[in-house]
PDB file of C-alpha atoms in Angstrom:
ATOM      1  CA  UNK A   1       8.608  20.472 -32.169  1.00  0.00           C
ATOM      2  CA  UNK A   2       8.501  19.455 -28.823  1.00  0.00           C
ATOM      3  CA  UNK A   3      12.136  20.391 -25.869  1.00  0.00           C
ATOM      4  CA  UNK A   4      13.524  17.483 -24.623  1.00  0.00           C
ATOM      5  CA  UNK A   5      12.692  18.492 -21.736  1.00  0.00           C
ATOM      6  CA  UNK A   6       8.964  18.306 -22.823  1.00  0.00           C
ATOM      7  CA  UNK A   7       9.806  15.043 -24.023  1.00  0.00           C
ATOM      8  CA  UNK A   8      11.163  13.518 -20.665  1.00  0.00           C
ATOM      9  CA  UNK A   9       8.383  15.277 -18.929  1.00  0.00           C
ATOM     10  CA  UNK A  10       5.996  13.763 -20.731  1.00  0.00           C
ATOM     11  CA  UNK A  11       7.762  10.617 -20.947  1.00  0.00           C
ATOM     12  CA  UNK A  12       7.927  10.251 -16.843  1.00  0.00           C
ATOM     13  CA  UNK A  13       3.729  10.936 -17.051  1.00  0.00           C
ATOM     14  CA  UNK A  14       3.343   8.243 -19.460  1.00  0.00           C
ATOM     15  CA  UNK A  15       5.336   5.724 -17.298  1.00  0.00           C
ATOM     16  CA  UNK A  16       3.244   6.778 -14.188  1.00  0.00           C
ATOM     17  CA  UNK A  17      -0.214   6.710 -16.270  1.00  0.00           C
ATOM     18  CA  UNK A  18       1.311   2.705 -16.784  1.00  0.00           C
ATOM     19  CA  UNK A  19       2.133   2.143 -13.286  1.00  0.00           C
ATOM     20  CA  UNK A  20      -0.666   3.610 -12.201  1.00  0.00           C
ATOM     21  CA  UNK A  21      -3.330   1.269 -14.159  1.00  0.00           C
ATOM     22  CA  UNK A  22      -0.965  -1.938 -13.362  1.00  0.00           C
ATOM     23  CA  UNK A  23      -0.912  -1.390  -9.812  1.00  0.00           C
ATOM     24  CA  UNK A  24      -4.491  -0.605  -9.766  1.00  0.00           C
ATOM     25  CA  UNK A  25      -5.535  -3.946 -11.616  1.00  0.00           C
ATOM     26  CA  UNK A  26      -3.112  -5.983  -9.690  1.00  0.00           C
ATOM     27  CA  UNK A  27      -4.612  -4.973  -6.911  1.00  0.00           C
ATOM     28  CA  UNK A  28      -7.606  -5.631  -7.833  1.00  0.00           C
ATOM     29  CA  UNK A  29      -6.840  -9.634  -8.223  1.00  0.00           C
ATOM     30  CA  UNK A  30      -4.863  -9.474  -5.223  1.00  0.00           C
ATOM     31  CA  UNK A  31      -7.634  -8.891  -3.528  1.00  0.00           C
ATOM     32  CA  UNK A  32      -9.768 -11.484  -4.991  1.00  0.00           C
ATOM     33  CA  UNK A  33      -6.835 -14.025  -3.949  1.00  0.00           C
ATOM     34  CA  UNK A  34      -6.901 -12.486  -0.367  1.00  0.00           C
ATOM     35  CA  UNK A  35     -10.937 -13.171  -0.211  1.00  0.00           C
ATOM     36  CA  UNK A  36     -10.167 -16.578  -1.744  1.00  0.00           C
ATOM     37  CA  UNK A  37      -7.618 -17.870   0.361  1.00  0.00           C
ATOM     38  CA  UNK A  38      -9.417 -16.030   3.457  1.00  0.00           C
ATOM     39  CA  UNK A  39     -12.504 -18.525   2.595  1.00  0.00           C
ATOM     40  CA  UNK A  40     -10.864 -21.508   1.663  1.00  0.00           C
ATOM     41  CA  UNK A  41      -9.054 -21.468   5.356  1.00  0.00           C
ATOM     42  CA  UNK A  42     -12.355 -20.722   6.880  1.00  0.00           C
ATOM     43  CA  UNK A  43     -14.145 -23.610   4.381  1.00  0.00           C
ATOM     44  CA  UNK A  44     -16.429 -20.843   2.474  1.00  0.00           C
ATOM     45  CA  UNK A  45     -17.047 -20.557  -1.060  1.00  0.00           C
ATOM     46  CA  UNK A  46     -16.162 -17.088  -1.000  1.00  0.00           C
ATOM     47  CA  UNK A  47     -16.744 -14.381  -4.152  1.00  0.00           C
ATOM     48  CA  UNK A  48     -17.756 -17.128  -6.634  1.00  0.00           C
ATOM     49  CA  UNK A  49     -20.763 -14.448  -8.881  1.00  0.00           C
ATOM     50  CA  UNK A  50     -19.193 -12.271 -10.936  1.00  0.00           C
ATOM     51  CA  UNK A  51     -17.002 -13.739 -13.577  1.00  0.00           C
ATOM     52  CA  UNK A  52     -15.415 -16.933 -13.913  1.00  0.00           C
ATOM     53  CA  UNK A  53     -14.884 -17.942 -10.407  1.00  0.00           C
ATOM     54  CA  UNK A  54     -15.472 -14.852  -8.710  1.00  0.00           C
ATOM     55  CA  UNK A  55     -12.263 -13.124 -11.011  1.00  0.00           C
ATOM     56  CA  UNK A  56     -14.009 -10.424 -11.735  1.00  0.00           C
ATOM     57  CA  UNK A  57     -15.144  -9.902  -8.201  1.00  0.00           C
ATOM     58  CA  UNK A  58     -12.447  -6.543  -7.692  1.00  0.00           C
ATOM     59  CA  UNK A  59     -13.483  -4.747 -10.446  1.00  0.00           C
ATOM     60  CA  UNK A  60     -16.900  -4.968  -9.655  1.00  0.00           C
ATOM     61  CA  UNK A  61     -16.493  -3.897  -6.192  1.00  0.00           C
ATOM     62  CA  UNK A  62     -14.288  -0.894  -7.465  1.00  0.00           C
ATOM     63  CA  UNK A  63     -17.482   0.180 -10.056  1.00  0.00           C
ATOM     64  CA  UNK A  64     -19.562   0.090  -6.659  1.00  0.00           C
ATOM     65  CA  UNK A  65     -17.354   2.318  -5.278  1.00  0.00           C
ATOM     66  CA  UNK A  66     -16.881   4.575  -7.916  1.00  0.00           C
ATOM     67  CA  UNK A  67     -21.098   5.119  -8.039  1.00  0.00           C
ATOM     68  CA  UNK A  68     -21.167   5.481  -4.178  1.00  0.00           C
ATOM     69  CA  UNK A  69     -22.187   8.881  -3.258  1.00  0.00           C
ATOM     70  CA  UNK A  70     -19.082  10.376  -0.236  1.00  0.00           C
ATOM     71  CA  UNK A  71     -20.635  10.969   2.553  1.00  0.00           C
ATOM     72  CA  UNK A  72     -19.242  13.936   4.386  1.00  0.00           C
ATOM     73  CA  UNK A  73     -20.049  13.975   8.172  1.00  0.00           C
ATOM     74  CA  UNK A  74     -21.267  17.325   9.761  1.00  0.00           C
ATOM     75  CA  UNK A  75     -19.344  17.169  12.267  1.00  0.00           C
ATOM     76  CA  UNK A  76     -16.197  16.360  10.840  1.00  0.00           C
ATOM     77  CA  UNK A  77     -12.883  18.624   9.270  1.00  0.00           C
ATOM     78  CA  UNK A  78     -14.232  18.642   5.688  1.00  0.00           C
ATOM     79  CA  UNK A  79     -10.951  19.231   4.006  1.00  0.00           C
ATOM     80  CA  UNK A  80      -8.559  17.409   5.795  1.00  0.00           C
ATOM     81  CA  UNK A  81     -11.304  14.422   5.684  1.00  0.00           C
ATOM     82  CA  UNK A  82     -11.121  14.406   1.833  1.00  0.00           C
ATOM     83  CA  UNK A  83      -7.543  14.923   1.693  1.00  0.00           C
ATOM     84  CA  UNK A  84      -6.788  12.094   3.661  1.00  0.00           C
ATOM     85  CA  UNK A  85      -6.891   9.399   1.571  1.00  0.00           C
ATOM     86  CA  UNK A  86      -6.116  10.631  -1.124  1.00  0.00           C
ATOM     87  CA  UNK A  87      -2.677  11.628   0.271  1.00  0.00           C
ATOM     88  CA  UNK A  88      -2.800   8.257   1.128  1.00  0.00           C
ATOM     89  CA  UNK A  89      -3.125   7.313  -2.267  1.00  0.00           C
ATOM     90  CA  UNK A  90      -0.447   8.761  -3.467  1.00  0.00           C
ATOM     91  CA  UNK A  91       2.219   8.240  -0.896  1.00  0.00           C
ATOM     92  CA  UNK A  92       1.979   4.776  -1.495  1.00  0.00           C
ATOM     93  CA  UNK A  93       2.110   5.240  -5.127  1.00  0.00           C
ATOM     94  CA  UNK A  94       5.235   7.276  -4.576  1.00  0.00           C
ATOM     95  CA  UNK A  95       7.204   4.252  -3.590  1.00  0.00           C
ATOM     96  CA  UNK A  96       6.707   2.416  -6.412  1.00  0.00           C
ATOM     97  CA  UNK A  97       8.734   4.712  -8.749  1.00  0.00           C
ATOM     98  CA  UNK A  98      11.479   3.938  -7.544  1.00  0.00           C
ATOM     99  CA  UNK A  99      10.970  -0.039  -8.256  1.00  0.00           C
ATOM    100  CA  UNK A 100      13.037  -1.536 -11.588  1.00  0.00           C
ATOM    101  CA  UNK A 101      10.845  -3.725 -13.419  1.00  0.00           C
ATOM    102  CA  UNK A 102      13.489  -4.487 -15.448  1.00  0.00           C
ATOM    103  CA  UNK A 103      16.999  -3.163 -16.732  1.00  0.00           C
ATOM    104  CA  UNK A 104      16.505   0.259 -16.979  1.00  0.00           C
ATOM    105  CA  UNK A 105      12.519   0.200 -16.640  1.00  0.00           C
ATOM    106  CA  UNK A 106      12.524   2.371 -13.689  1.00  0.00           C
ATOM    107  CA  UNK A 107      10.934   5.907 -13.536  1.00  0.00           C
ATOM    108  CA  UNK A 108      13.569   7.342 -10.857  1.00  0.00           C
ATOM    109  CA  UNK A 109      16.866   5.301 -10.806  1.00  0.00           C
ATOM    110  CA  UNK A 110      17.711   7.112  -7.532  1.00  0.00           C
ATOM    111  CA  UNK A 111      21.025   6.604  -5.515  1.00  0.00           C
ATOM    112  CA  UNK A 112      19.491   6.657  -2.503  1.00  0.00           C
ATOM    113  CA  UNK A 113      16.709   4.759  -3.057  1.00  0.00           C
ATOM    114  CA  UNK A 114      16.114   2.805  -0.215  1.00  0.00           C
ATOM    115  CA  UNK A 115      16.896   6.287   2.249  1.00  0.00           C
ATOM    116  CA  UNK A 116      13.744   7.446  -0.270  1.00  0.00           C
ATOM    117  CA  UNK A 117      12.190   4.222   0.471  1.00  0.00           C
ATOM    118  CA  UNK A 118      12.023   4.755   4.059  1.00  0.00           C
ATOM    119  CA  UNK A 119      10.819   8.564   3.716  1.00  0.00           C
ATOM    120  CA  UNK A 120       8.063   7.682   1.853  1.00  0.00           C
ATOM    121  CA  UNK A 121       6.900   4.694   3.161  1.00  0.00           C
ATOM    122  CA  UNK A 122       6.999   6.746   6.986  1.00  0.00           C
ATOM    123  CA  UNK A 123       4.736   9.410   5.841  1.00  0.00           C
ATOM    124  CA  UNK A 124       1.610   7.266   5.452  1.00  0.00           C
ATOM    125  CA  UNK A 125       1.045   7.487   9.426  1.00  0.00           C
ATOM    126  CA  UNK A 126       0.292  10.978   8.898  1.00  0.00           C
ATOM    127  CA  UNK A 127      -2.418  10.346   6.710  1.00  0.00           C
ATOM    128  CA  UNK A 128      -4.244   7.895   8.621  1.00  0.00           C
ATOM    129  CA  UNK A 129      -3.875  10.362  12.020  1.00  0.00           C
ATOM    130  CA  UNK A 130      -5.483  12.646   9.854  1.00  0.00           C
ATOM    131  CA  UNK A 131      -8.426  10.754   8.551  1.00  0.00           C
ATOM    132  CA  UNK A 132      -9.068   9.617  12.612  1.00  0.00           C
ATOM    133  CA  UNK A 133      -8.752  13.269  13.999  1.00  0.00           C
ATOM    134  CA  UNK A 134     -10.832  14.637  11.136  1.00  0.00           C
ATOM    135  CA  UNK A 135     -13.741  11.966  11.234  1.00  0.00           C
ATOM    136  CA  UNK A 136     -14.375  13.480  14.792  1.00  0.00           C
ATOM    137  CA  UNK A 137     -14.961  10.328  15.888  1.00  0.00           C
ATOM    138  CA  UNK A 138     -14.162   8.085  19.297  1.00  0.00           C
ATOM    139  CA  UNK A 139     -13.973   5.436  17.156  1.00  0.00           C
ATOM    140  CA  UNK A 140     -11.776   6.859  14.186  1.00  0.00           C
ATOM    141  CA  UNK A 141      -9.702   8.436  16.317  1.00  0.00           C
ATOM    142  CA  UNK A 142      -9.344   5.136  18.237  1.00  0.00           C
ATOM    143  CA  UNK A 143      -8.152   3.409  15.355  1.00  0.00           C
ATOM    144  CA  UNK A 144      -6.120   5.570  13.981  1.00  0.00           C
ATOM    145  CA  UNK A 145      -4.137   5.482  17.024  1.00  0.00           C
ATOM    146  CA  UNK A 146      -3.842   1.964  16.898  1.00  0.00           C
ATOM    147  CA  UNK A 147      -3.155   1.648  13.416  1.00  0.00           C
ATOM    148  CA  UNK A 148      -0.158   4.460  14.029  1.00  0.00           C
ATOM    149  CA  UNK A 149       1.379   2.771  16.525  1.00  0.00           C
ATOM    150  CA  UNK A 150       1.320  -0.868  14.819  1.00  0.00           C
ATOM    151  CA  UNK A 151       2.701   0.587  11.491  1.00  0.00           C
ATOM    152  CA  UNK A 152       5.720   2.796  13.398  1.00  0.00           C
ATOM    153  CA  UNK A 153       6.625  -0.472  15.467  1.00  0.00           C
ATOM    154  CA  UNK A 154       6.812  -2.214  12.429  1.00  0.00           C
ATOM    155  CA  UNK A 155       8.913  -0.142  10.611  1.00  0.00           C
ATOM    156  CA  UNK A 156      11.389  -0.748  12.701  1.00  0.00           C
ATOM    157  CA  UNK A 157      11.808  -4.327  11.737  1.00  0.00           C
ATOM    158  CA  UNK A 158      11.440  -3.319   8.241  1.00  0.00           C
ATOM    159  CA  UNK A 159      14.564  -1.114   8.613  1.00  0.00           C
ATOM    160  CA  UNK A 160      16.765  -3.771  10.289  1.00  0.00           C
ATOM    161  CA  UNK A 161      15.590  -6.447   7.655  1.00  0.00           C
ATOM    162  CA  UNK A 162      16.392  -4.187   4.401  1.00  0.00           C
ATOM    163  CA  UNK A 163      19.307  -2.901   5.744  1.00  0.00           C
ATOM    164  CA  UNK A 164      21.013  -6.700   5.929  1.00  0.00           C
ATOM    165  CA  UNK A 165      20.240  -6.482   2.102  1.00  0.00           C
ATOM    166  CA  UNK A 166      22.338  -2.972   2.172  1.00  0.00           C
ATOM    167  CA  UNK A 167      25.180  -4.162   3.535  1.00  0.00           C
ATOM    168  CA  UNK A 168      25.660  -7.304   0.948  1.00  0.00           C
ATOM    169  CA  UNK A 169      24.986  -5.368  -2.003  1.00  0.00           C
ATOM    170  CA  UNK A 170      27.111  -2.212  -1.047  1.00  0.00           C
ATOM    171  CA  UNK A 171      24.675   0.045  -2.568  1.00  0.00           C
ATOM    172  CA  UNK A 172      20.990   1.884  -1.506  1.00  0.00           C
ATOM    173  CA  UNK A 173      20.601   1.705  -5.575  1.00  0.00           C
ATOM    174  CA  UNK A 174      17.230  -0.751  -6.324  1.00  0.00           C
ATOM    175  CA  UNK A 175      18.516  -1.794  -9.219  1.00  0.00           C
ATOM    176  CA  UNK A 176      22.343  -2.542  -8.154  1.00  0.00           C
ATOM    177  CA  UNK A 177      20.926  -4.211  -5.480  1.00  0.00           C
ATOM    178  CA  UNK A 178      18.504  -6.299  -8.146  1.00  0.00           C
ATOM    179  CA  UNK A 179      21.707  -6.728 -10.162  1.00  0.00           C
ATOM    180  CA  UNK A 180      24.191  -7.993  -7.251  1.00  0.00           C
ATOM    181  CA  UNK A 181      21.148 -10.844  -6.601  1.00  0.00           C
ATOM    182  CA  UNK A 182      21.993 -12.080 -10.496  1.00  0.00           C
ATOM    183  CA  UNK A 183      23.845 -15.764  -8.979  1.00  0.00           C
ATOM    184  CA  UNK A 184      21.667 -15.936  -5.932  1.00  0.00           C
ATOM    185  CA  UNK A 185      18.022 -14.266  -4.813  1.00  0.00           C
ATOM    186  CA  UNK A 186      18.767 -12.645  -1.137  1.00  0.00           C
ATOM    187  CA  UNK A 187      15.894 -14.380   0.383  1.00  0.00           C
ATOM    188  CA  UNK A 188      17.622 -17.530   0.203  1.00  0.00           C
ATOM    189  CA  UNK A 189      20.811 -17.022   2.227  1.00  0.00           C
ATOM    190  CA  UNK A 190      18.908 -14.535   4.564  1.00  0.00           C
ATOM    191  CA  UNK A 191      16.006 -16.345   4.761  1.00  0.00           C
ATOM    192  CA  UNK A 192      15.065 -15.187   8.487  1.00  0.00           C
ATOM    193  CA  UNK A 193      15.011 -11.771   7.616  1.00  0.00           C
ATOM    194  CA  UNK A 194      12.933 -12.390   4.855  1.00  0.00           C
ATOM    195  CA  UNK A 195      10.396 -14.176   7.411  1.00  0.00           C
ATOM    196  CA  UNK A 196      10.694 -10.639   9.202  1.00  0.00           C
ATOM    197  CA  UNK A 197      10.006  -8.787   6.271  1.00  0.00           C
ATOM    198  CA  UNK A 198       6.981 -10.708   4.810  1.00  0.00           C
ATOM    199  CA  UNK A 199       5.205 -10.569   8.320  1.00  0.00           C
ATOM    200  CA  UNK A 200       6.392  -6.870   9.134  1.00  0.00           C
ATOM    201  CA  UNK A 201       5.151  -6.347   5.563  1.00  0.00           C
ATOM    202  CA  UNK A 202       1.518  -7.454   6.808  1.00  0.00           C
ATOM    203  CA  UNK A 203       1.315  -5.552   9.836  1.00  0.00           C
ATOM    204  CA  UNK A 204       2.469  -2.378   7.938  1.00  0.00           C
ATOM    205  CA  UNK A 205      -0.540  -2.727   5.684  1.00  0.00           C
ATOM    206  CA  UNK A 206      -3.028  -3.757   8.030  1.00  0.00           C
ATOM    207  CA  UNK A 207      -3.278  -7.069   6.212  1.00  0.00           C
ATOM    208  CA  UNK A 208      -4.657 -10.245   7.590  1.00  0.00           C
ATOM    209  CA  UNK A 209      -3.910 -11.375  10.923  1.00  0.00           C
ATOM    210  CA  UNK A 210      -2.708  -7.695  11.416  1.00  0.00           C
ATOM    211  CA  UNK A 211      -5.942  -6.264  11.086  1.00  0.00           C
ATOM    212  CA  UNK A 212      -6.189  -4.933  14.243  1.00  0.00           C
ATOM    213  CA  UNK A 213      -6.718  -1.629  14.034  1.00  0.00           C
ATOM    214  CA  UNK A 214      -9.655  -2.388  11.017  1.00  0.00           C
ATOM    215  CA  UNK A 215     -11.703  -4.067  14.417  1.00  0.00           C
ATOM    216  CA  UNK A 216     -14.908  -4.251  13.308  1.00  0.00           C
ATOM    217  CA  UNK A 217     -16.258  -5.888  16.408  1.00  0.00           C
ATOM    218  CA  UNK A 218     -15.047  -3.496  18.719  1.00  0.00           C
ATOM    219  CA  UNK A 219     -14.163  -0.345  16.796  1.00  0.00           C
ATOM    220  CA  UNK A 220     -16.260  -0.773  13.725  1.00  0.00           C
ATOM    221  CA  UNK A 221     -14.052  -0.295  11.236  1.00  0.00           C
ATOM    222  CA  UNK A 222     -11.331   2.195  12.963  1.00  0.00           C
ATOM    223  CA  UNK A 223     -10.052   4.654  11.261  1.00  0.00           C
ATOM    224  CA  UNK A 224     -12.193   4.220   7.947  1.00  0.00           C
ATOM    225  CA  UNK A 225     -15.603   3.885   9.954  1.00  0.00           C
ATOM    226  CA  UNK A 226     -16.747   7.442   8.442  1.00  0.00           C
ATOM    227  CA  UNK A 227     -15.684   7.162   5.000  1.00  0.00           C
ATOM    228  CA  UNK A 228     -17.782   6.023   1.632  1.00  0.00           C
ATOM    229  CA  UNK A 229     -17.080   5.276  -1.476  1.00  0.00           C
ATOM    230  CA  UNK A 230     -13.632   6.381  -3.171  1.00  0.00           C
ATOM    231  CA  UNK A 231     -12.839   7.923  -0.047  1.00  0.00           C
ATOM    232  CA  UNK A 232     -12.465   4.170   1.579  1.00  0.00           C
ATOM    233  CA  UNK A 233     -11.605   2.371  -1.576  1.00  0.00           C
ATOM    234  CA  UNK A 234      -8.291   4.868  -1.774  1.00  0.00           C
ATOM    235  CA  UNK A 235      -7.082   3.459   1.710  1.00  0.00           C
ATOM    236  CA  UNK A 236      -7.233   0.361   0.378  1.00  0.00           C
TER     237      UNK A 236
END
């Protein structure tokens, strides 16, 4: 017979193994809708080959990446250039446990979740200083600099914009602050601040038209320029 603390324990891997395979296929599609809209704007077909309509399009970019060999560059820190991304990996992975998916389908119904929020969510500039420096590259370094700088300066309006949502729910909870939204969905009355938020959203992931410091004109690729296979599909 299994403690219940082996029971919880195992429980909270379970949820995770979910989350982890949800996240991972939604981002998949995302990404196909990203590519879509991206060529529909600029009046391409865009991925249209594998699947119905080019659906299938993420996971056969992630198999690609999967069979890639990693390319380690001579020059370059060889452990702190494979730990890079995938600390970046799971930093941003960490954030999402504290997301309610639904009355009491959260992994960590924290207190202070938003304070965790924050903590988390300001750790991924360390990782991508660390995958510039270690690449040993002008150009890494470059944009990793760049890419720093754009996602602290927009963390700042990401702190202002949440913390209107603070003060009308009374609570750093996620899910009282889900709850107190039960008559009317925040975005509506504070609908500038939600502007804020989508765009400072963007910027913080490097996300079209914030893809600045992913130049490939002049920087060829920033901060990812040296890195293969899973090691550049994990930043992503």
């Amino acid at each position: 017979m299994f403690s219940d603390y082996t029971l919880i324990f195992l429980s909270v891997i379970l949820k995770g193994l979910i989350l982890i395979i949800c996240l991972l296929i939604t981002v998949a599609f995302f990404t196909v809708l990203e590519r879509k809209l991206m060529s529909a704007i600029q009046r391409r077909r865009g991925p249209n080959i594998a699947g119905v309509f080019g659906l299938l399009q993420g996971a056969a970019d992630g198999v690609k990446l999967i069979i890639k060999e990693t390319v380690i560059p001579s020059s370059s820190n060889p452990a702190i250039f494979v730990l890079s991304p995938i600390f970046t990996f799971i930093i941003s992975l960490m954030g999402w446990v504290i997301l309610p998916f639904s009355v009491g389908a959260v992994i960590a119904n924290i207190n202070l979740g938003i304070l965790y929020f924050f903590a988390v969510s300001s750790l991924g500039v360390y990782t991508i200083i660390m995958a510039g420096w270690s690449s040993n590259s002008k150009y890494a370094f470059l944009g990793a600099l760049r890419s720093a700088a754009q996602m602290i300066s927009y963390e700042v309006a990401i702190g202002f914009t949440i913390l209107t949502v603070f003060l009308c729910s009374g609570s750093l909870n996620l899910t009282a602050i889900v709850l107190s939204q039960s008559q009317i969905w925040y975005a509506l009355p504070l609908f500038p601040m939600f502007v804020v938020f989508f765009v400072s959203a963007l910027a913080e992931t490097n996300r079209h038209p914030f893809d600045l410091p992913e130049a490939e004109a002049e920087l060829v690729s920033g901060y990812n320029v040296e890195y293969s296979a899973m090691g550049f599909a994990l930043f992503f």
